[in-house]
Coordinates of C-alpha atoms in Angstrom, one line a residue:
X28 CA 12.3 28.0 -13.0
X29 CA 9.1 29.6 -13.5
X30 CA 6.2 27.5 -14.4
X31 CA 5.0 30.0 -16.5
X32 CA 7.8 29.3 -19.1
X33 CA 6.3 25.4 -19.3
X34 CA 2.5 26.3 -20.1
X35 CA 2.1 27.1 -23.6
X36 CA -1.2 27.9 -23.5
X37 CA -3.1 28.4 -20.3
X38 CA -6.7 28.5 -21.4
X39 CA -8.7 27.2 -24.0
X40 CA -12.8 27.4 -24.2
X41 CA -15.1 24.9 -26.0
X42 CA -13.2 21.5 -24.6
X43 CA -15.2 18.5 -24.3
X44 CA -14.3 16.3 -21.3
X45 CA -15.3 12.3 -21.3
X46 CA -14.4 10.6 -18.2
X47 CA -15.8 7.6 -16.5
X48 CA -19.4 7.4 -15.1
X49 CA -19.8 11.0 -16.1
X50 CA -21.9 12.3 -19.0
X51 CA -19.7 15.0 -21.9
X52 CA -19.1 18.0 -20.3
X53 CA -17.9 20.9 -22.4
X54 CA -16.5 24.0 -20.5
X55 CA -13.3 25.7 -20.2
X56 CA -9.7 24.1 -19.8
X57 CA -6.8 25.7 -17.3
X58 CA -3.8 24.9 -16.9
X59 CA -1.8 26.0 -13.3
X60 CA 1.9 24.9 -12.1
X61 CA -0.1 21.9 -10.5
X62 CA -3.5 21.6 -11.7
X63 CA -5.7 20.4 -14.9
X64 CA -8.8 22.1 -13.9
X65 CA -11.9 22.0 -16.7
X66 CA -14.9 24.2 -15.6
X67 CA -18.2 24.1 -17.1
X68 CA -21.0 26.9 -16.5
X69 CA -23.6 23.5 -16.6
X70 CA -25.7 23.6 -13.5
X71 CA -24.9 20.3 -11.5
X72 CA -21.6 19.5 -12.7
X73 CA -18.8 18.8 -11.1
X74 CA -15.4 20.9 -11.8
X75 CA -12.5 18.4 -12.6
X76 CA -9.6 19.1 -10.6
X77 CA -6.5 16.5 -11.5
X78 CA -2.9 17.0 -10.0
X79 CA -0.4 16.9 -12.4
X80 CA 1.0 14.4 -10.7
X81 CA -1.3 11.9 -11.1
X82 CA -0.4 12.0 -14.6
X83 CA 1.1 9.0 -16.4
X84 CA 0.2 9.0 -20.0
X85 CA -0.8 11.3 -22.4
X86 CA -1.9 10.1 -26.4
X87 CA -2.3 12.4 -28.9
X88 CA -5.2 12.3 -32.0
X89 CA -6.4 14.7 -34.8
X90 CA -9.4 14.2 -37.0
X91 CA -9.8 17.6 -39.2
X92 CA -9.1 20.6 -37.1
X93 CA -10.5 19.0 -34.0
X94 CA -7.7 17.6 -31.3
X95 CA -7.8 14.9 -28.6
X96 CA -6.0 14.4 -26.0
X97 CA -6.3 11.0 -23.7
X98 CA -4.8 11.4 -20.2
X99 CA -4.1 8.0 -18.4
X100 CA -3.5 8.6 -14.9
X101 CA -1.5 6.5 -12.3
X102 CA -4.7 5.9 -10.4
X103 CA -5.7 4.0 -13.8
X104 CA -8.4 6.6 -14.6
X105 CA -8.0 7.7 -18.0
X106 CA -9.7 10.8 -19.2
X107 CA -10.6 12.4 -23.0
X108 CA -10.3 16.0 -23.6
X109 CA -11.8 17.1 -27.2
X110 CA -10.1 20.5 -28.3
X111 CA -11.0 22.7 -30.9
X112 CA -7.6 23.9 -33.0
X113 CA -4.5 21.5 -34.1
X114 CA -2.1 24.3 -32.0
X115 CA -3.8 24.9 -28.9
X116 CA -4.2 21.0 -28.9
X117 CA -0.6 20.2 -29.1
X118 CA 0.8 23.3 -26.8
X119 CA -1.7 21.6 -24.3
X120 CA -0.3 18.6 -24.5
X121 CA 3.7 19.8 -24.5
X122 CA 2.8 21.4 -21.9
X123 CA 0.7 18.5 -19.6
X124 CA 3.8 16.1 -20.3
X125 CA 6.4 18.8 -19.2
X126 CA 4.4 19.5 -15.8
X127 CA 3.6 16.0 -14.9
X128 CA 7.8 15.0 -15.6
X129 CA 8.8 17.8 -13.6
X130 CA 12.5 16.4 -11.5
X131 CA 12.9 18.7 -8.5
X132 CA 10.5 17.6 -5.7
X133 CA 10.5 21.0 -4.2
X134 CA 8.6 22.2 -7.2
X135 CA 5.6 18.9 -6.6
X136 CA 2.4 20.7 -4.8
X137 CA 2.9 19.6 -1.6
X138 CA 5.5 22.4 -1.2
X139 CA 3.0 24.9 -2.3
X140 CA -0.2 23.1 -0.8
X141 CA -1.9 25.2 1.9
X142 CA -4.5 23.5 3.9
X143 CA -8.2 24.8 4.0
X144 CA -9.1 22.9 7.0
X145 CA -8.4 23.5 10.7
X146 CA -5.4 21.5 11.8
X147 CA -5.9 19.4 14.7
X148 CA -2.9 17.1 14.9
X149 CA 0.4 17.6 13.6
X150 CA 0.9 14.2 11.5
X151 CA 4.7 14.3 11.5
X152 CA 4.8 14.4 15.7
X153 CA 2.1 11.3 15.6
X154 CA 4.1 8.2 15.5
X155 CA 7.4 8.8 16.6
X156 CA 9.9 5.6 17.7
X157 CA 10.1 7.0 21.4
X158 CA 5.8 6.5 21.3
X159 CA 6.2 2.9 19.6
X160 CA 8.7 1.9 22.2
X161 CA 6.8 3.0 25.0
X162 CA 4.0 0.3 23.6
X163 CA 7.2 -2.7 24.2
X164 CA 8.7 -1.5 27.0
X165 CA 6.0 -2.0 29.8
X166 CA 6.2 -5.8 28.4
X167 CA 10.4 -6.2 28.3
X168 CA 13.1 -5.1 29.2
X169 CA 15.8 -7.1 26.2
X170 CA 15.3 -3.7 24.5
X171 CA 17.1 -0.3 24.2
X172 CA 16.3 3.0 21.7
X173 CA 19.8 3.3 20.0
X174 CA 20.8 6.5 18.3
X175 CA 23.5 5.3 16.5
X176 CA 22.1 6.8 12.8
X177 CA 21.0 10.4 14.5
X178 CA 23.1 12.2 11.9
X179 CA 22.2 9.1 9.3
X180 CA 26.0 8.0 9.1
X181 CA 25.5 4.4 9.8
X182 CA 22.6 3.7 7.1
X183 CA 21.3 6.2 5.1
X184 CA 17.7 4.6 5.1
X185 CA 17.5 4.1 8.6
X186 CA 15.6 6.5 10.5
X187 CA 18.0 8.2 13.6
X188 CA 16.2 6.4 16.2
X189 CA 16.2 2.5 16.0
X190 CA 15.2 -0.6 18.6
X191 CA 18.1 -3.2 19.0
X192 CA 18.3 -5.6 21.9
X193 CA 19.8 -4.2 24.8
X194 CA 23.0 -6.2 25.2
X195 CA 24.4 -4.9 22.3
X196 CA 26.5 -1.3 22.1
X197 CA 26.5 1.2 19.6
X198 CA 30.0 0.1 18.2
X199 CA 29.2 -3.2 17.8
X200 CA 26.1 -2.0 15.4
X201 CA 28.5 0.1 13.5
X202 CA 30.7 -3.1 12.9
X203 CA 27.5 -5.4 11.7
X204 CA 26.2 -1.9 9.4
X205 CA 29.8 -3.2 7.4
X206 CA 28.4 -6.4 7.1
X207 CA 25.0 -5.6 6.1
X208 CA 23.2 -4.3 2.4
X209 CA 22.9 -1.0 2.3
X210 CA 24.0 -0.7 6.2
X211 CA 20.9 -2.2 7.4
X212 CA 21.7 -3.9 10.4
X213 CA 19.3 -6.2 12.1
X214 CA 16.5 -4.1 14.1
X215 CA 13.2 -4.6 16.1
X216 CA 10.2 -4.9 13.8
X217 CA 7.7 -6.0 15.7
X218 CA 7.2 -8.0 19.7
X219 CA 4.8 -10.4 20.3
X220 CA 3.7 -10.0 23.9
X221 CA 1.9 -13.0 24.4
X222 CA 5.1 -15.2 24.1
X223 CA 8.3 -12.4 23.9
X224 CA 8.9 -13.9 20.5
X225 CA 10.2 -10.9 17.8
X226 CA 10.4 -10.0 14.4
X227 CA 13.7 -8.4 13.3
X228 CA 14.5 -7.3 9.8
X229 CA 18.0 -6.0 7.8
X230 CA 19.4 -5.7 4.5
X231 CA 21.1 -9.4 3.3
X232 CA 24.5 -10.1 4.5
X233 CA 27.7 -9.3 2.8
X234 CA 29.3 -12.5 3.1
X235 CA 30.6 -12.9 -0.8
X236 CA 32.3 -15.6 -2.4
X237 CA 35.1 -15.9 0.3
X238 CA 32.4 -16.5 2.7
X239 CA 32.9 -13.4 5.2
X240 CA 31.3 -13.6 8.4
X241 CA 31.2 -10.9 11.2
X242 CA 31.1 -12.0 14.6
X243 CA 29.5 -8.7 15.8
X244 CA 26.3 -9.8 13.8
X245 CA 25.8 -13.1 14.8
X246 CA 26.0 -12.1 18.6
X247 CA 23.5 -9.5 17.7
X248 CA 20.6 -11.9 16.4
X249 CA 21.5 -14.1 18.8
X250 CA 21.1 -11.9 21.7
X251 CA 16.9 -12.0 20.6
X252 CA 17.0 -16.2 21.4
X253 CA 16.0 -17.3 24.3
X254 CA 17.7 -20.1 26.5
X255 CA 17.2 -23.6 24.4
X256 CA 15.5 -21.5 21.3
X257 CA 15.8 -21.8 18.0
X258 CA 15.5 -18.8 15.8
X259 CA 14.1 -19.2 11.7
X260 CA 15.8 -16.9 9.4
X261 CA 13.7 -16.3 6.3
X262 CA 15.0 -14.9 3.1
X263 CA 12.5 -13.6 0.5
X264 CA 14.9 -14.8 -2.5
X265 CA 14.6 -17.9 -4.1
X266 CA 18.0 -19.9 -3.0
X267 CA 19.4 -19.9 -6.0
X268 CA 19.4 -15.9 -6.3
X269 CA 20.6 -16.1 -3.0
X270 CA 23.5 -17.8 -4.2
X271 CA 24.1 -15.7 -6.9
X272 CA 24.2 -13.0 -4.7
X273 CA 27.2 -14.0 -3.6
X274 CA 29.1 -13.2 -6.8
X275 CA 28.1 -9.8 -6.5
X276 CA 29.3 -9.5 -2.7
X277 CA 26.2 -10.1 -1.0
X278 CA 25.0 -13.6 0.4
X279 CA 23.1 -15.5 2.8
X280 CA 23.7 -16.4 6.5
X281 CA 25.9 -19.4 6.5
X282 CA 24.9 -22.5 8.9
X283 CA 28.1 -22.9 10.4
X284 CA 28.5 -19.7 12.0
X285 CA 24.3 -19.2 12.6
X286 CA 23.4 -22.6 13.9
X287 CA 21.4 -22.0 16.4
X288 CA 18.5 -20.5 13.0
X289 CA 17.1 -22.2 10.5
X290 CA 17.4 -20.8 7.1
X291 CA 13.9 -20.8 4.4
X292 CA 14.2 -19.5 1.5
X293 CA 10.6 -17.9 -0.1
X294 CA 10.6 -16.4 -3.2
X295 CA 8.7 -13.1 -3.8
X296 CA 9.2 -11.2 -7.1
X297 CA 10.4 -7.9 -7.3
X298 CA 11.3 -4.6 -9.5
X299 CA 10.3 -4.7 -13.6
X300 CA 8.5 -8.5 -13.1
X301 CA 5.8 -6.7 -10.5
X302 CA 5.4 -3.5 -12.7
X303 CA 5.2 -6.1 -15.9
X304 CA 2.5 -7.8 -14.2
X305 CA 0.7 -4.8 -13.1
X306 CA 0.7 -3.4 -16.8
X307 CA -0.7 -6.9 -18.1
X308 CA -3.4 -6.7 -14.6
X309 CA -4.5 -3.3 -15.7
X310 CA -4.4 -3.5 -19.5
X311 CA -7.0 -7.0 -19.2
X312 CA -9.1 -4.9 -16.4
X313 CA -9.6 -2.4 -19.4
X314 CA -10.3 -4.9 -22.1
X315 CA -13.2 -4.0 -24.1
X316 CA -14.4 -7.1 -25.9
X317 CA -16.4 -8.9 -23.0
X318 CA -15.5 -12.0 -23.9
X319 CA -15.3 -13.7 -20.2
X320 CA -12.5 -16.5 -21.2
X321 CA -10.2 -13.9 -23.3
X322 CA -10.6 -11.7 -19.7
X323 CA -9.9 -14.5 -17.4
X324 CA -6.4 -15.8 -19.6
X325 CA -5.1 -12.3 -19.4
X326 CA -6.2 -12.2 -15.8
X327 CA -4.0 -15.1 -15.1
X328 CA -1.0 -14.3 -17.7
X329 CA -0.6 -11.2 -15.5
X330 CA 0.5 -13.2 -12.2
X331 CA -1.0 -10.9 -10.2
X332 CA -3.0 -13.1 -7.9
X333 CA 0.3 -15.6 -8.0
X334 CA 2.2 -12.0 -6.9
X335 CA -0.4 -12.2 -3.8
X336 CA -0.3 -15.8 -2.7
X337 CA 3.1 -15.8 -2.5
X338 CA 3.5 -12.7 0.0
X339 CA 0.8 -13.8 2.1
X340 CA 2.3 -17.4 2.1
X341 CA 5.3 -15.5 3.5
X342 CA 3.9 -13.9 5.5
X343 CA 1.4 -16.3 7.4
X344 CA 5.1 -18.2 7.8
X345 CA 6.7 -15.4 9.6
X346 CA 3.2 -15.2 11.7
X347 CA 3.5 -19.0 12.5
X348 CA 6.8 -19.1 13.6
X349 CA 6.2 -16.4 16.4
X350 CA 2.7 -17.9 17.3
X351 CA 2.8 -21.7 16.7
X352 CA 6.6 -21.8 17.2
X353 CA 7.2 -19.9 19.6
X354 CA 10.6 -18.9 17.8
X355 CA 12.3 -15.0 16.6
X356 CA 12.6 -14.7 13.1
X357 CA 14.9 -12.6 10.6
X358 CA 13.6 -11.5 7.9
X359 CA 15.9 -10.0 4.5
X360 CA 16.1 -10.3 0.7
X361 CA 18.7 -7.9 -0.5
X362 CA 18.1 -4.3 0.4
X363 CA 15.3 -5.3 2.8
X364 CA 13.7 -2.0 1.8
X365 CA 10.7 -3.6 -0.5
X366 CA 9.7 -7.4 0.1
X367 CA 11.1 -7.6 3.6
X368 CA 9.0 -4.5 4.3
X369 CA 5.8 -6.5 3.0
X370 CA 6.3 -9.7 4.6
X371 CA 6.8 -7.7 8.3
X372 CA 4.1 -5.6 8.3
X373 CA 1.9 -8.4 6.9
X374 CA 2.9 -10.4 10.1
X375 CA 1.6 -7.7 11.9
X376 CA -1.7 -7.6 10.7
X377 CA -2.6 -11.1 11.5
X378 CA -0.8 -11.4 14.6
X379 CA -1.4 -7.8 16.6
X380 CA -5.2 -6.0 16.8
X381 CA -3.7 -3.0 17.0
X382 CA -1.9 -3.4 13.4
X383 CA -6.3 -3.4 12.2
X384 CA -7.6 -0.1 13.6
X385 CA -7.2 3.1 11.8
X386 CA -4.8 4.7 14.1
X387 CA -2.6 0.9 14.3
X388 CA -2.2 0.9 10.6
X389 CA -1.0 4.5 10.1
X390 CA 1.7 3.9 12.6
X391 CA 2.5 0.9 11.1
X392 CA 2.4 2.6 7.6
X393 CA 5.1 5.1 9.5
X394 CA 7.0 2.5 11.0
X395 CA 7.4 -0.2 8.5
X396 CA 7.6 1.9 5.3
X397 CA 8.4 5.7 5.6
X398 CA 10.7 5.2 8.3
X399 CA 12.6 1.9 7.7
X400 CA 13.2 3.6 4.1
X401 CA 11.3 2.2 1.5
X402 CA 11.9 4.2 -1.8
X403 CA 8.1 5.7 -2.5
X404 CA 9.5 8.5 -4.7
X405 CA 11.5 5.7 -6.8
X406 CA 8.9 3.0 -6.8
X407 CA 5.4 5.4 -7.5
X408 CA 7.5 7.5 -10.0
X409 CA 5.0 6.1 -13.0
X410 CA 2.2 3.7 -12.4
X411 CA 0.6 1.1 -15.2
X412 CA 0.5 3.4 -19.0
X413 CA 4.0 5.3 -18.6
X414 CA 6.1 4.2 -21.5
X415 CA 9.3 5.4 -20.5
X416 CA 10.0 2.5 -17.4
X417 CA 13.5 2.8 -15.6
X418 CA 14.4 -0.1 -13.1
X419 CA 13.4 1.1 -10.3
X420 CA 9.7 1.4 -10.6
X421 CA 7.6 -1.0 -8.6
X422 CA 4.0 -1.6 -7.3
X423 CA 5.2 -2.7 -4.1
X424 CA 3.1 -0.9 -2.0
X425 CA 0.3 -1.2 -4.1
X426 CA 0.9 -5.1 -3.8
X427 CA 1.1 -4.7 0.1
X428 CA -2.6 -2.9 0.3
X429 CA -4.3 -5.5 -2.0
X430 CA -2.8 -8.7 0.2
X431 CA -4.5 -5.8 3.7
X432 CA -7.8 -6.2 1.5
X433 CA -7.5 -9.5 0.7
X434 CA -7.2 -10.0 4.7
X435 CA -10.0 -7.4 5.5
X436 CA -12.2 -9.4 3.1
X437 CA -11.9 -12.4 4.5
X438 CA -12.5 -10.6 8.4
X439 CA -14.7 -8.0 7.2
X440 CA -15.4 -7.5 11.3
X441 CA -11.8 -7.5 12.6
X442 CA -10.5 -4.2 10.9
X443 CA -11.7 -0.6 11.9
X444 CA -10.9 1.0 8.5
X445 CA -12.5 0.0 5.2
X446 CA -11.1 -0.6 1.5
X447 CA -12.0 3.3 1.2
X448 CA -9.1 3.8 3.8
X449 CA -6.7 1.3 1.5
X450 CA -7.7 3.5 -1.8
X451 CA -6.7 6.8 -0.6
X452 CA -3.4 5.5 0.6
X453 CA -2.7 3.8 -2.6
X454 CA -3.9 7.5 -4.3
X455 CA -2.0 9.8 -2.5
X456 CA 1.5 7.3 -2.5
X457 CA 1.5 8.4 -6.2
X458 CA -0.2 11.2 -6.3
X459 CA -0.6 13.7 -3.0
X460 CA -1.1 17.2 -2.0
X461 CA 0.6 15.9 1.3
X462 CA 4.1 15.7 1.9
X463 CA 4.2 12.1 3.5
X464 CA 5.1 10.0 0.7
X465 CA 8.0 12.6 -0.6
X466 CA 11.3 11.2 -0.8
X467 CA 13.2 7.8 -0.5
X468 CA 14.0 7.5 2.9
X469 CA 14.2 9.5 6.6
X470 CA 17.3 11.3 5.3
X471 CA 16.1 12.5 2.2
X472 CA 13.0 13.6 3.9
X473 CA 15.2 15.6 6.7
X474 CA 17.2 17.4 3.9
X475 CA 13.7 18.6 2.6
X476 CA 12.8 19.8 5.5
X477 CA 9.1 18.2 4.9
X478 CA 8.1 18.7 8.5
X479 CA 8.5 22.2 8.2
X480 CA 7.4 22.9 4.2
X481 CA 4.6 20.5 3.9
X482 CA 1.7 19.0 5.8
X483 CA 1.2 15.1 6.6
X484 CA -1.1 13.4 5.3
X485 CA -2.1 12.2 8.8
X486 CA -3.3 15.7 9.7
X487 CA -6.1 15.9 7.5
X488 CA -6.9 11.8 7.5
X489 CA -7.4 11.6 11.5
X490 CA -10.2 14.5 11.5
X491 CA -13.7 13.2 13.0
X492 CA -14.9 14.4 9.3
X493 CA -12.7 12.7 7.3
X494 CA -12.5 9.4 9.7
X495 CA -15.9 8.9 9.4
X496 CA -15.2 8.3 5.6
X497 CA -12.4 5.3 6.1
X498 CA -14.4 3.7 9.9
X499 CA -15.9 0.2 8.7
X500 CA -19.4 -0.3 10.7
X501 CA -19.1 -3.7 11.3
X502 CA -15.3 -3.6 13.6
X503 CA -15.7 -5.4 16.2
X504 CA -12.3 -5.6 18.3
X505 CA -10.9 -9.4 18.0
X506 CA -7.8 -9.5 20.0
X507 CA -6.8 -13.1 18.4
X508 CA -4.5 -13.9 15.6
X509 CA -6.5 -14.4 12.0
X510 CA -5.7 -16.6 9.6
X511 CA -6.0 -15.8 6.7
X512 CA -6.8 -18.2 3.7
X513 CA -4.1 -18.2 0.9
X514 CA -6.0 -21.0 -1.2
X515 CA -6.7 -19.6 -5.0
X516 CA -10.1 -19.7 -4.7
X517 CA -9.9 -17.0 -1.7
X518 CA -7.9 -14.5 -3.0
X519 CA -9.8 -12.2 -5.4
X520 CA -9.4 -9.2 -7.8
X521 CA -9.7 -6.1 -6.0
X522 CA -12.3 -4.4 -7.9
X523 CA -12.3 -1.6 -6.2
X524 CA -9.0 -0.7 -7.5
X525 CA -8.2 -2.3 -10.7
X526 CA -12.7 -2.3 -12.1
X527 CA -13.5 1.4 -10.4
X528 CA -13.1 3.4 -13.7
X529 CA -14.4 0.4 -15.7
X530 CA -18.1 1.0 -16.8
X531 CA -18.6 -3.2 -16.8
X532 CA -17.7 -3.1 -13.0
X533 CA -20.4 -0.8 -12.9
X534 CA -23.3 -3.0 -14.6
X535 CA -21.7 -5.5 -12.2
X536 CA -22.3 -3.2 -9.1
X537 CA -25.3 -2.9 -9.8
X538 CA -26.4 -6.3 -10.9
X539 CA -24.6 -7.1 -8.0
X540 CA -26.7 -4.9 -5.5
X541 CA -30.2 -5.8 -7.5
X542 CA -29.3 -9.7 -6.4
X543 CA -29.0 -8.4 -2.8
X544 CA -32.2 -6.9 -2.6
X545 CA -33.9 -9.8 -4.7
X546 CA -32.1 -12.1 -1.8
X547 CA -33.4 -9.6 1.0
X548 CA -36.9 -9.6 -0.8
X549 CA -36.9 -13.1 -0.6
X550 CA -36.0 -13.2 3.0
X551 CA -39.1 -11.5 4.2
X552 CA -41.0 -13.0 2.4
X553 CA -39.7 -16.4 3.3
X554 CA -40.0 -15.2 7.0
X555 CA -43.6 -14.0 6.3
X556 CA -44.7 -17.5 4.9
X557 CA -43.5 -18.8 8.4
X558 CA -45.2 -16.7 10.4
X559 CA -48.1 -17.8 8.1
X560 CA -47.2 -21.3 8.5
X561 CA -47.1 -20.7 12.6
X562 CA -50.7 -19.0 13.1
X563 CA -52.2 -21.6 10.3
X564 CA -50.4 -24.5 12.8
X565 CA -52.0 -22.7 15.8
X566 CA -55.5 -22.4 14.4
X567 CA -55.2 -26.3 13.7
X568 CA -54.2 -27.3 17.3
X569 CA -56.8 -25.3 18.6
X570 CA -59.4 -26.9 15.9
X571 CA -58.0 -30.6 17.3
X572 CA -58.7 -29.4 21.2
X573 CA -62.0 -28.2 20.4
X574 CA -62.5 -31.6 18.2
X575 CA -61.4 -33.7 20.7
X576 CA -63.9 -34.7 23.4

């Protein structure tokens, strides 16, 4: 297919483009197999350049002979285009909604994307397993590199290198792949040095309503205790979906044949509830009226902040258990491909510095998400205005970055990247010019051949130039476990993702930064009256000793 046969009409003068922040800007309107690209002649204005990709919504208007076209975007920007002429109008639009739906990935830019810059690092050679294992291995030696999935025959969204404890043999982890969702059998996650506790994570276990068990599996998850130990085993499902699991063929670990681990059960929501609460979240962050307590009810009615609490609650669990408990933990829902994945890497964050420089959180990025399969190309399909929702579509990720925030704003000092560095991950998991986010899982990725078609995102992020962008100022390494606080009145909207395109976040920028400097104003001059108040106490001891005899 040519992409020719899908734009209508390729150019059109005389458009006027509104966009946030920005005053109207008419100039010329192109359309390319990738790109939205409106040019003005203006002196000092900046050429809009917007991937079809990031495209999630387009309306349609007419008033007379004069077209408009509003363009909602899945980084929640939404854009007006005025053109002149009913026809050009709507073959602009047919063809915006035909490029930005296209359903072959080889035909997304990052297969045609050739980088400008001088490539330093090959991003897809930077975190392999081999280099994360090296990090455990000088600490234990419980641990072995299996390459049971090399040709991805045990579990399709495994990556072909995995860490399982040492004791246990290749055919023993194809027997407890039968047992497990999806053929996710129970793997390293993460090791805690200080104590030699571990987080493993897998799909839920296919027990059913007979009440299966697999012997394979519970020597497996055993083989992590130590002497004496107890293990916790936590399942992000409320029990009672848990239970109903079973009818379906799935389950929970039964206590008779794991009793040596605790089972709790922590609900987090997943699927159409998180992308229902994301359209409420960003549809009150749009909301016009200014009326504060209209705001803050939709606010609430979304559950988006309730979304949050209840990962980091989970999370903060599966941190205590390793830290304060000094016991392993398992961690599954049912695929263990989108909540699991939160809950782990979360863990991470508070209990490992590494997990909080720049360099830390890309490998974990690598490791928790891309490699142990969760579906980006299913779940940042359409973000918050897309009409047309299929089941699949979540804001899981996005979730994931605002609980890091919500962490990095409480330690502003603890992390070496800044909430720049979580925007541009959250951008470029919907939208990229980068092949890292392409694709489901390690196998679809392989078939692609990504490696060799497209560059990683990595490449062009870890350049001095581009690092200096995402470095926060005030890092200072803290090689302790943080806490975060999970308490309502700690956990925040995160302006700078849902309020960035919203002219009131603006005014409150900017009130916000006129009270700083009134506060810094007031500092100096508070410190000037004491210096005042010093000499003027000075001058009065000397007028006593000179009094005095």
């Amino acid at each position: 297919m040519e992409f020719a046969e899908l734009i209508k009409t390729p150019r059109v003068d005389n458009v006027v483009l509104h966009r946030p922040f920005y005053p109207a800007v008419e100039g010329t309107l192109c359309l390319t197999g990738h790109h939205l690209i409106l040019s003005s002649r203006q002196d000092n204005t900046e050429e809009l350049w917007l991937l079809h990709a990031n495209i999630d919504a387009i309306d349609k208007r007419f008033v007379g002979p004069l077209g408009t076209i509003i363009i909602k975007c899945k980084d929640f920007r939404i854009i007006q285009l005025d053109i002149p002429g009913m026809e050009e109008c709507l073959n602009i639009a047919s063809s915006i909604e035909a490029l930005s739906t296209l359903d072959s990935i080889t035909l997304m830019y990052p297969f045609f994307y050739r980088p400008m810059f001088e490539v330093i690092e090959d991003g897809w050679h930077s975190f392999l397993p081999e280099q994360e294992f090296e990090l455990y291995s000088s600490a234990t030696s419980e641990w072995r590199l299996s390459y049971v999935n090399k040709e991805f025959a045990v579990c399709p969204s495994y990556p072909p290198i995995v860490i399982v404890p040492k004791s246990i043999d290749d055919e023993a982890l194809r027997k407890v792949a039968t047992f497990r969702h999806g053929g996710r059998f129970p793997v390293l996650s993460y090791y805690h040095k200080k104590n030699g506790m571990v987080i493993m994570r897998s799909g839920q276990p296919l027990t059913g309503t007979n009440g299966r068990r697999c012997k394979e599996d519970e020597k497996l998850i055993n083989a992590t205790l130590r002497a004496g130990k107890r293990g916790y085993i936590i399942d992000t499902r409320s029990l009672n979906v848990a239970q109903q699991a079973r009818a379906k063929g799935g389950g929970f670990e039964q206590e008779a044949h794991y009793p040596q681990w605790r089972r709790i059960h922590k609900s987090i929501e997943r699927y159409h509830i998180l992308q229902e609460s994301l359209i409420k979240l960003v549809e009150a962050c749009n909301d016009q009226t200014h009326n504060m307590d209209r705001w803050l009810g939709k606010l609430e009615a979304s559950n988006w902040l309730t979304h949050i609490k209840e990962i980091l609650t989970t999370a903060c669990l599966a941190a205590q258990c390793i830290d304060r408990e000094g016991a392993s933990i398992l961690i599954h829902g049912t695929e263990g491909t989108d909540s699991t994945l939160q809950v782990t890497s979360l863990a991470q964050i508070i209990l490992e510095p590494r997990s909080r420089t720049i360099r830390g959180f890309e490998a974990l990025i690598e490791r928790e998400w891309l490699q142990a399969g969760h579906p980006f190309q299913q779940r940042c399909a359409q973000s918050a205005y897309c009409n047309s929702k299929q089941k699949w579509e979540s804001p899981v990720f996005l979730l994931f970055l605002d609980c890091v925030w919500q962490i990095l704003r409480q330690f502003p000092c603890s992390f070496e990247f800044n909430e720049n560095f979580l925007i541009m991950l959250f951008e470029h998991a919907y939208a990229s010019q980068f092949g890292t986010f392409l694709g489901n899982n390690e196998s679809e990725r392989c078939k692609l051949k990504l490696q060799q078609k497209t560059m990683s995102l990595w490449s062009w992020v870890n350049r001095p130039s581009e690092l200096s962008k995402f470095t926060n100022p005030l890092f200072e390494a803290n090689n302790l476990v943080i806490w975060p606080s999970v308490a309502p009145q700690s956990l925040q909207l995160w302006e700078g993702i849902f309020l960035r395109w919203n002219r009131s976040s603006k005014y409150l920028d900017e009130a916000y930064e006129e009270m700083v400097n009134i506060i810094e104003y007031n500092k100096e001059l508070q410190a000037k009256v004491n210096v005042l108040r010093r000499q003027l106490a000075e001058l009065e001891t000397e007028d006593g000793m000179q009094e005095s005899p």
